[in-house]
CSV table of C-alpha atoms in Angstrom, one decimal:
chain,number,residue,atom,x,y,z
A,1,MET,CA,129.8,133.9,0.7
A,2,ALA,CA,132.0,133.7,3.8
A,3,ARG,CA,130.8,131.4,6.8
A,4,GLY,CA,128.2,133.2,9.0
A,5,GLN,CA,127.4,135.9,6.3
A,6,VAL,CA,123.7,135.6,4.9
A,7,ARG,CA,122.5,137.5,1.9
A,8,SER,CA,119.0,138.8,2.0
A,9,GLY,CA,116.9,139.5,-0.9
A,10,ARG,CA,113.8,140.3,1.0
A,11,ARG,CA,111.5,142.9,-0.8
A,12,GLY,CA,110.5,146.3,0.8
A,13,ALA,CA,107.1,146.4,2.4
A,14,GLY,CA,105.6,148.3,-0.3
A,15,ASP,CA,106.0,145.5,-2.8
A,16,PRO,CA,102.7,143.6,-3.3
A,17,HIS,CA,104.4,140.6,-3.6
A,18,GLY,CA,106.4,140.9,-0.2
A,19,ALA,CA,106.0,138.8,2.9
A,20,THR,CA,103.6,139.5,5.5
A,21,PRO,CA,104.7,141.3,8.7
A,22,GLY,CA,105.1,138.0,10.6
A,23,GLY,CA,107.8,137.0,7.9
A,24,THR,CA,105.8,134.3,6.1
A,25,ASP,CA,104.0,134.8,2.9
A,26,PRO,CA,100.7,132.9,3.2
A,27,ARG,CA,100.1,132.1,-0.2
A,28,GLU,CA,100.5,128.7,-2.0
A,29,VAL,CA,104.0,127.2,-2.7
A,30,VAL,CA,104.0,125.4,-6.0
A,31,VAL,CA,106.8,122.6,-6.1
A,32,VAL,CA,107.6,121.4,-9.8
A,33,GLY,CA,109.6,118.3,-10.6
A,34,PRO,CA,109.4,114.7,-11.4
A,35,GLY,CA,110.7,112.2,-9.0
A,36,SER,CA,111.2,111.4,-5.4
A,37,VAL,CA,113.0,114.6,-4.4
A,38,ALA,CA,110.2,116.9,-5.3
A,39,ALA,CA,107.7,114.5,-3.9
A,40,GLY,CA,109.6,114.6,-0.7
A,41,ILE,CA,109.6,118.2,-0.4
A,42,GLY,CA,106.1,118.5,-1.2
A,43,ALA,CA,105.2,116.0,1.6
A,44,TRP,CA,107.2,117.8,4.2
A,45,PHE,CA,105.2,121.2,3.2
A,46,SER,CA,102.0,119.4,3.4
A,47,ALA,CA,102.8,117.9,6.9
A,48,ALA,CA,105.0,120.6,8.5
A,49,GLY,CA,105.2,123.7,6.4
A,50,LYS,CA,103.2,126.8,7.0
A,51,ARG,CA,102.1,127.6,3.6
A,52,PRO,CA,99.7,125.5,1.4
A,53,VAL,CA,101.5,123.5,-1.3
A,54,ARG,CA,100.7,122.1,-4.6
A,55,VAL,CA,103.1,119.4,-6.3
A,56,LEU,CA,103.4,119.0,-10.1
A,57,ASP,CA,105.5,116.7,-12.1
A,58,ASP,CA,105.7,119.3,-14.7
A,59,LEU,CA,104.2,122.8,-15.9
A,60,PRO,CA,101.8,122.6,-18.5
A,61,SER,CA,103.1,123.2,-22.1
A,62,SER,CA,100.9,126.0,-22.7
A,63,GLY,CA,99.4,128.3,-19.9
A,64,SER,CA,102.3,127.9,-17.6
A,65,GLU,CA,101.9,131.5,-16.3
A,66,GLU,CA,98.3,130.8,-15.3
A,67,ALA,CA,99.3,127.8,-13.4
A,68,LEU,CA,101.7,130.1,-11.3
A,69,ALA,CA,99.2,132.9,-10.9
A,70,ASP,CA,99.2,134.6,-7.5
A,71,ILE,CA,101.3,131.9,-5.8
A,72,GLY,CA,103.8,132.8,-3.1
A,73,ALA,CA,106.9,130.9,-4.3
A,74,LEU,CA,107.9,128.4,-6.8
A,75,VAL,CA,110.4,125.4,-6.0
A,76,VAL,CA,112.0,123.7,-9.0
A,77,VAL,CA,113.5,120.5,-8.6
A,78,PRO,CA,115.4,119.0,-11.7
A,79,HIS,CA,117.2,116.8,-9.3
A,80,ARG,CA,114.9,113.7,-9.6
A,81,GLY,CA,116.5,111.3,-7.0
A,82,ASP,CA,115.1,108.7,-9.2
A,83,LEU,CA,117.9,106.8,-11.0
A,84,ALA,CA,116.0,104.0,-12.8
A,85,ALA,CA,113.7,106.7,-14.1
A,86,SER,CA,116.5,109.0,-15.3
A,87,TRP,CA,118.4,106.0,-16.9
A,88,ALA,CA,115.3,104.9,-18.8
A,89,VAL,CA,115.5,108.1,-20.9
A,90,PRO,CA,118.1,108.5,-23.6
A,91,PRO,CA,120.6,110.9,-22.3
A,92,ALA,CA,120.3,113.5,-24.8
A,93,ARG,CA,116.4,113.7,-24.4
A,94,ARG,CA,116.7,113.6,-20.7
A,95,ARG,CA,119.2,116.7,-20.6
A,96,ALA,CA,116.8,118.5,-23.2
A,97,GLU,CA,113.8,117.7,-20.9
A,98,VAL,CA,115.6,118.8,-17.7
A,99,VAL,CA,116.9,122.2,-19.2
A,100,ASP,CA,113.5,122.8,-20.9
A,101,LEU,CA,111.6,122.3,-17.4
A,102,VAL,CA,113.8,124.8,-15.7
A,103,GLU,CA,113.9,127.4,-18.6
A,104,ARG,CA,109.9,127.3,-18.8
A,105,ALA,CA,109.5,127.4,-15.0
A,106,LEU,CA,111.8,130.6,-14.7
A,107,ALA,CA,110.0,132.2,-17.6
A,108,ALA,CA,106.7,131.6,-16.3
A,109,ALA,CA,107.7,132.7,-12.7
A,110,ARG,CA,108.9,136.1,-14.2
A,111,SER,CA,105.5,136.4,-16.3
A,112,ALA,CA,103.4,135.5,-13.2
A,113,ARG,CA,105.4,137.9,-11.0
A,114,VAL,CA,106.1,135.0,-8.7
A,115,PRO,CA,108.3,136.9,-5.9
A,116,HIS,CA,110.7,134.1,-5.2
A,117,VAL,CA,111.9,131.0,-6.9
A,118,VAL,CA,114.2,128.1,-5.4
A,119,VAL,CA,115.8,125.7,-7.5
A,120,VAL,CA,117.4,122.6,-6.0
A,121,THR,CA,120.3,120.9,-7.8
A,122,SER,CA,123.1,119.1,-6.1
A,123,ALA,CA,126.6,119.8,-4.4
A,124,MET,CA,127.8,117.4,-7.2
A,125,VAL,CA,128.0,120.4,-9.5
A,126,HIS,CA,131.2,121.3,-7.4
A,127,GLY,CA,133.0,118.1,-8.3
A,128,ALA,CA,134.7,115.5,-6.2
A,129,ALA,CA,138.4,114.9,-6.1
A,130,PRO,CA,141.1,113.1,-3.7
A,131,ASP,CA,142.1,116.6,-2.4
A,132,ARG,CA,138.6,118.3,-2.5
A,133,ALA,CA,138.4,121.0,-0.1
A,134,VAL,CA,135.2,121.4,1.9
A,135,ILE,CA,132.6,123.2,-0.4
A,136,THR,CA,131.3,126.5,0.9
A,137,ASP,CA,128.1,128.4,-0.7
A,138,ASP,CA,130.2,130.6,-2.7
A,139,ALA,CA,132.4,127.7,-4.3
A,140,ALA,CA,132.7,127.8,-8.0
A,141,VAL,CA,130.5,125.4,-9.9
A,142,MET,CA,132.9,123.3,-11.9
A,143,SER,CA,133.5,123.8,-15.7
A,144,PRO,CA,134.8,120.2,-17.1
A,145,VAL,CA,137.4,120.5,-19.9
A,146,GLY,CA,135.8,119.4,-23.0
A,147,GLY,CA,132.0,120.3,-22.2
A,148,LEU,CA,129.6,118.9,-19.9
A,149,PRO,CA,129.7,115.2,-19.2
A,150,GLU,CA,127.1,112.7,-19.8
A,151,GLY,CA,124.9,111.5,-16.7
A,152,VAL,CA,123.0,113.2,-14.1
A,153,VAL,CA,125.6,115.3,-12.9
A,154,GLY,CA,126.1,116.7,-16.4
A,155,ASP,CA,122.3,117.4,-16.5
A,156,LEU,CA,122.5,119.4,-13.3
A,157,LEU,CA,125.5,121.5,-14.5
A,158,ALA,CA,123.4,122.3,-17.7
A,159,VAL,CA,120.7,123.5,-15.3
A,160,GLU,CA,123.3,125.6,-13.4
A,161,GLU,CA,124.2,127.3,-16.7
A,162,VAL,CA,120.4,128.2,-17.2
A,163,LEU,CA,120.5,129.7,-13.7
A,164,ALA,CA,123.6,131.8,-14.4
A,165,ARG,CA,122.2,133.4,-17.4
A,166,PHE,CA,118.7,134.0,-15.7
A,167,ALA,CA,120.5,135.5,-12.7
A,168,ARG,CA,121.6,138.4,-14.9
A,169,ARG,CA,118.2,139.6,-15.5
A,170,SER,CA,115.5,141.2,-13.3
A,171,PRO,CA,113.6,139.5,-10.5
A,172,PRO,CA,112.2,137.1,-9.3
A,173,LEU,CA,114.4,136.5,-6.3
A,174,VAL,CA,116.1,133.2,-7.1
A,175,THR,CA,117.8,130.9,-4.4
A,176,VAL,CA,119.7,127.6,-5.4
A,177,LEU,CA,120.1,124.9,-3.0
A,178,ARG,CA,122.7,122.3,-3.5
A,179,PRO,CA,122.5,119.5,-1.1
A,180,ALA,CA,124.9,116.6,-0.1
A,181,ALA,CA,124.0,112.9,-0.8
A,182,LEU,CA,120.2,112.7,-0.3
A,183,VAL,CA,118.3,110.0,1.6
A,184,GLY,CA,114.7,109.7,2.3
A,185,PRO,CA,111.5,107.6,0.8
A,186,GLY,CA,112.2,106.5,-2.7
A,187,ILE,CA,115.6,108.4,-3.0
A,188,ASP,CA,117.4,106.3,-5.7
A,189,THR,CA,120.7,108.0,-6.6
A,190,ILE,CA,124.3,107.0,-7.5
A,191,MET,CA,125.1,107.5,-3.9
A,192,THR,CA,122.5,105.0,-2.6
A,193,ARG,CA,123.2,102.5,-5.2
A,194,HIS,CA,126.8,102.3,-3.9
A,195,PHE,CA,125.2,100.9,-0.8
A,196,GLU,CA,123.3,98.0,-2.5
A,197,ALA,CA,126.8,96.5,-3.7
A,198,PRO,CA,128.3,93.5,-2.1
A,199,ARG,CA,131.1,95.3,-0.8
A,200,LEU,CA,132.0,99.2,-0.8
A,201,LEU,CA,134.5,100.4,-3.5
A,202,ALA,CA,137.4,102.6,-2.0
A,203,VAL,CA,140.2,104.1,-4.0
A,204,ARG,CA,143.7,103.3,-2.6
A,205,GLY,CA,145.2,106.1,-0.6
A,206,VAL,CA,142.0,108.1,-0.5
A,207,VAL,CA,140.3,109.1,2.8
A,208,ARG,CA,136.6,109.7,1.9
A,209,PRO,CA,134.2,111.1,4.6
A,210,TRP,CA,130.4,110.6,4.1
A,211,GLN,CA,127.9,113.3,4.4
A,212,PHE,CA,124.2,113.1,4.0
A,213,VAL,CA,121.0,115.1,4.2
A,214,HIS,CA,117.4,113.7,4.7
A,215,VAL,CA,114.9,115.1,2.3
A,216,ASP,CA,112.8,116.7,5.1
A,217,ASP,CA,115.7,118.5,6.2
A,218,LEU,CA,116.3,120.0,2.5
A,219,ALA,CA,112.5,120.8,2.4
A,220,ALA,CA,113.2,122.7,5.8
A,221,ALA,CA,115.9,124.7,4.3
A,222,VAL,CA,113.6,125.6,1.3
A,223,ALA,CA,111.0,127.0,4.0
A,224,LEU,CA,113.8,128.8,5.7
A,225,VAL,CA,115.0,130.5,2.7
A,226,LEU,CA,111.7,131.4,1.5
A,227,ASP,CA,110.6,132.7,4.9
A,228,ALA,CA,113.7,134.9,5.4
A,229,GLY,CA,114.0,136.0,1.6
A,230,LEU,CA,117.4,134.6,1.1
A,231,ALA,CA,119.0,135.0,-2.3
A,232,GLY,CA,122.0,133.3,-3.7
A,233,PRO,CA,123.4,129.7,-3.6
A,234,PHE,CA,123.5,127.7,-0.4
A,235,THR,CA,124.9,124.1,0.3
A,236,VAL,CA,122.9,121.6,2.4
A,237,GLY,CA,124.4,119.0,4.3
A,238,VAL,CA,124.6,117.7,7.9
A,239,PRO,CA,127.3,118.7,10.0
A,240,GLY,CA,129.8,116.0,11.3
A,241,PRO,CA,130.3,113.8,8.4
A,242,LEU,CA,130.9,110.1,9.1
A,243,SER,CA,134.4,108.3,8.5
A,244,ALA,CA,134.6,105.5,6.1
A,245,HIS,CA,135.4,103.1,9.0
A,246,ASP,CA,132.0,104.2,10.6
A,247,VAL,CA,130.0,103.8,7.4
A,248,GLU,CA,131.6,100.3,6.8
A,249,ALA,CA,130.7,99.3,10.4
A,250,ALA,CA,127.1,100.7,10.2
A,251,ALA,CA,126.5,99.0,7.0
A,252,GLY,CA,128.1,95.9,7.7
A,253,LEU,CA,130.0,95.9,4.3
A,254,ARG,CA,133.8,95.3,3.9
A,255,ARG,CA,135.6,97.7,1.5
A,256,ILE,CA,137.7,96.5,-1.4
A,257,GLU,CA,140.3,99.0,-2.7
A,258,LEU,CA,141.5,99.7,-6.3
A,259,ALA,CA,144.1,102.0,-7.7
A,260,ALA,CA,142.2,104.9,-9.1
A,261,ALA,CA,143.6,104.0,-12.7
A,262,THR,CA,142.0,100.5,-12.5
A,263,ALA,CA,138.6,101.7,-10.9
A,264,PHE,CA,138.1,104.7,-13.4
A,265,GLY,CA,139.5,102.7,-16.5
A,266,THR,CA,137.2,99.7,-16.0
A,267,ALA,CA,134.3,102.0,-15.2
A,268,GLU,CA,134.9,103.7,-18.6
A,269,ARG,CA,135.1,100.4,-20.4
A,270,LEU,CA,132.2,99.0,-18.8
A,271,HIS,CA,130.0,102.1,-19.8
A,272,ARG,CA,131.2,101.9,-23.2
A,273,VAL,CA,129.7,98.6,-23.5
A,274,GLY,CA,126.6,99.4,-21.7
A,275,ALA,CA,127.1,97.3,-18.6
A,276,LEU,CA,127.6,100.3,-16.6
A,277,PRO,CA,124.8,102.8,-17.1
A,278,ALA,CA,126.5,105.9,-15.5
A,279,PRO,CA,129.6,107.6,-17.0
A,280,SER,CA,132.9,106.7,-15.4
A,281,SER,CA,133.3,110.3,-14.3
A,282,GLU,CA,130.2,109.8,-11.8
A,283,LEU,CA,132.3,107.3,-10.1
A,284,ALA,CA,134.2,110.0,-8.5
A,285,TYR,CA,131.2,110.8,-6.0
A,286,ALA,CA,131.4,107.5,-4.5
A,287,VAL,CA,135.1,107.4,-3.8
A,288,TYR,CA,136.3,111.0,-3.4
A,289,PRO,CA,135.2,113.8,-1.0
A,290,TRP,CA,132.7,116.2,-1.8
A,291,THR,CA,131.7,117.5,1.7
A,292,VAL,CA,129.7,120.9,2.1
A,293,ASP,CA,129.9,123.4,4.8
A,294,SER,CA,126.3,124.8,4.9
A,295,GLY,CA,127.5,127.8,7.0
A,296,GLY,CA,125.1,130.2,5.4
A,297,LEU,CA,122.0,128.2,6.2
A,298,LEU,CA,123.2,127.3,9.8
A,299,ALA,CA,124.0,130.9,10.3
A,300,ALA,CA,120.4,131.8,9.3
A,301,GLY,CA,118.9,129.3,11.7
A,302,TRP,CA,118.6,126.0,9.8
A,303,GLU,CA,118.7,122.9,12.3
A,304,PRO,CA,118.7,119.6,10.6
A,305,GLN,CA,116.6,117.0,12.6
A,306,ARG,CA,118.7,114.0,11.6
A,307,SER,CA,122.2,113.3,12.1
A,308,SER,CA,124.6,111.7,9.4
A,309,SER,CA,124.2,108.4,11.3
A,310,GLU,CA,120.5,108.6,11.2
A,311,CYS,CA,120.3,109.4,7.6
A,312,LEU,CA,122.8,106.5,6.9
A,313,ASP,CA,120.3,104.2,8.9
A,314,VAL,CA,117.4,105.8,6.5
A,315,LEU,CA,119.7,105.0,3.3
A,316,LEU,CA,120.5,101.4,4.5
A,317,GLU,CA,117.0,100.6,5.2
A,318,GLY,CA,115.9,101.8,2.0
A,319,VAL,CA,118.3,99.5,-0.1
A,320,GLN,CA,117.8,96.6,2.2
A,321,GLY,CA,117.3,93.4,-0.2
A,322,ARG,CA,118.7,95.0,-3.2
A,323,ILE,CA,121.7,94.2,-5.0
A,324,ALA,CA,123.4,96.5,-7.6
A,325,LEU,CA,126.6,95.4,-9.6
A,326,ALA,CA,128.3,98.2,-11.3
A,327,GLY,CA,125.4,100.5,-10.4
A,328,ARG,CA,122.7,98.3,-12.1
A,329,ARG,CA,120.3,96.4,-10.0
A,330,VAL,CA,120.1,92.5,-10.6
A,331,GLY,CA,118.1,89.8,-9.0
A,332,ALA,CA,119.5,87.3,-6.7
A,333,ARG,CA,119.8,84.6,-9.2
A,334,ASP,CA,121.8,87.0,-11.6
A,335,ALA,CA,124.0,87.9,-8.6
A,336,ALA,CA,124.8,84.2,-7.8
A,337,ALA,CA,125.5,83.4,-11.5
A,338,LEU,CA,128.0,86.0,-11.4
A,339,GLY,CA,129.7,84.4,-8.3
A,340,ALA,CA,132.5,85.6,-6.3
A,341,ALA,CA,133.7,87.8,-9.1
A,342,GLY,CA,130.5,89.7,-8.6
A,343,ALA,CA,131.4,91.1,-5.5
A,344,ALA,CA,134.5,92.7,-7.0
A,345,VAL,CA,132.4,94.0,-9.6
A,346,ALA,CA,130.4,95.9,-7.1
A,347,LEU,CA,133.4,97.6,-7.1
A,348,ILE,CA,133.1,98.2,-10.9
A,349,GLY,CA,135.6,95.8,-12.3
A,350,THR,CA,134.8,92.1,-12.9
A,351,ALA,CA,135.8,90.2,-15.7
A,352,ALA,CA,132.5,88.2,-15.5
A,353,VAL,CA,130.4,91.5,-16.0
A,354,TRP,CA,132.9,92.7,-18.7
A,355,ARG,CA,132.6,89.3,-20.7
A,356,ARG,CA,128.8,89.3,-20.2
A,357,ALA,CA,128.4,92.9,-21.6
A,358,ARG,CA,130.5,92.1,-24.5
A,359,THR,CA,128.7,89.0,-25.3
A,360,SER,CA,125.3,90.9,-25.1
A,361,ARG,CA,126.5,93.6,-27.3
A,362,ARG,CA,127.7,91.1,-30.0
A,363,GLY,CA,124.4,89.1,-29.6
């Protein structure tokens, strides 16, 4: 979709499920999904939304259609924003659960004649790369060679495959929102963990701008597409990304630069022995650009209330007092035991963590 163009899927006035003349369907919005992102969207609707809201961690295994009877909209949030909970579940089971949630929600919405479904994934499904162009609403979702990768991004790509199949069928109207790096109460992602490290990892020769969006502004985007009856995918990110220098200054952290081969090669080895929970492919989102344009939402009237700088402040306040090495949270005593080498492993490659991981695996 070109910048400034917005697709509307609003139904005609004769449709019993259409919006009221004022533009807002007064019926209940149901938000479904485990984790901080769904909770944050529900909290915003409770405090500032125009419609009543109900938040569910999941739909009932039986009777899902009844749970959605006579509601105005369904918001499905497979993007947990809770890395600790995601990593606590075996990868294959986690992916199966995420896909099952979305498939059941879409099927139940169709059976219950829910007029509009919004699904929240992430702009990470478009990929990150040293020369990554700014991501627009109509940018293609990546198709990794060799199949979907492990990790949270692979889970969301699996969700996108479900959505692509569902879009070929009849109603309900479906809108997909793909936010930039999220911040807000309880949000814990591979991006927020990056700022729990003693230093910020950078790949040599790569200029990496930083873009964020607060979960409240994401919720406002959900409300906007529901009220306006907008269809199709939309990227969601605050205009005006921050430079790496601005981020380092605000965070009070120094960067450490590694060659790409060193960073990703070490990440892959650490992941294989269990020291790095996330697959090495997800390191790309911390060191390479994946900035979004948000042209469609902005043209439709979306006005984020928090700037990128304010979002960064929220993120930094949330990670205060936490220490993460190679993406894994550790206590202060553990961090001290790792010594100065631990600072470099925050960058992902430390001989100390490497040796510790191998010893643990053998023991």
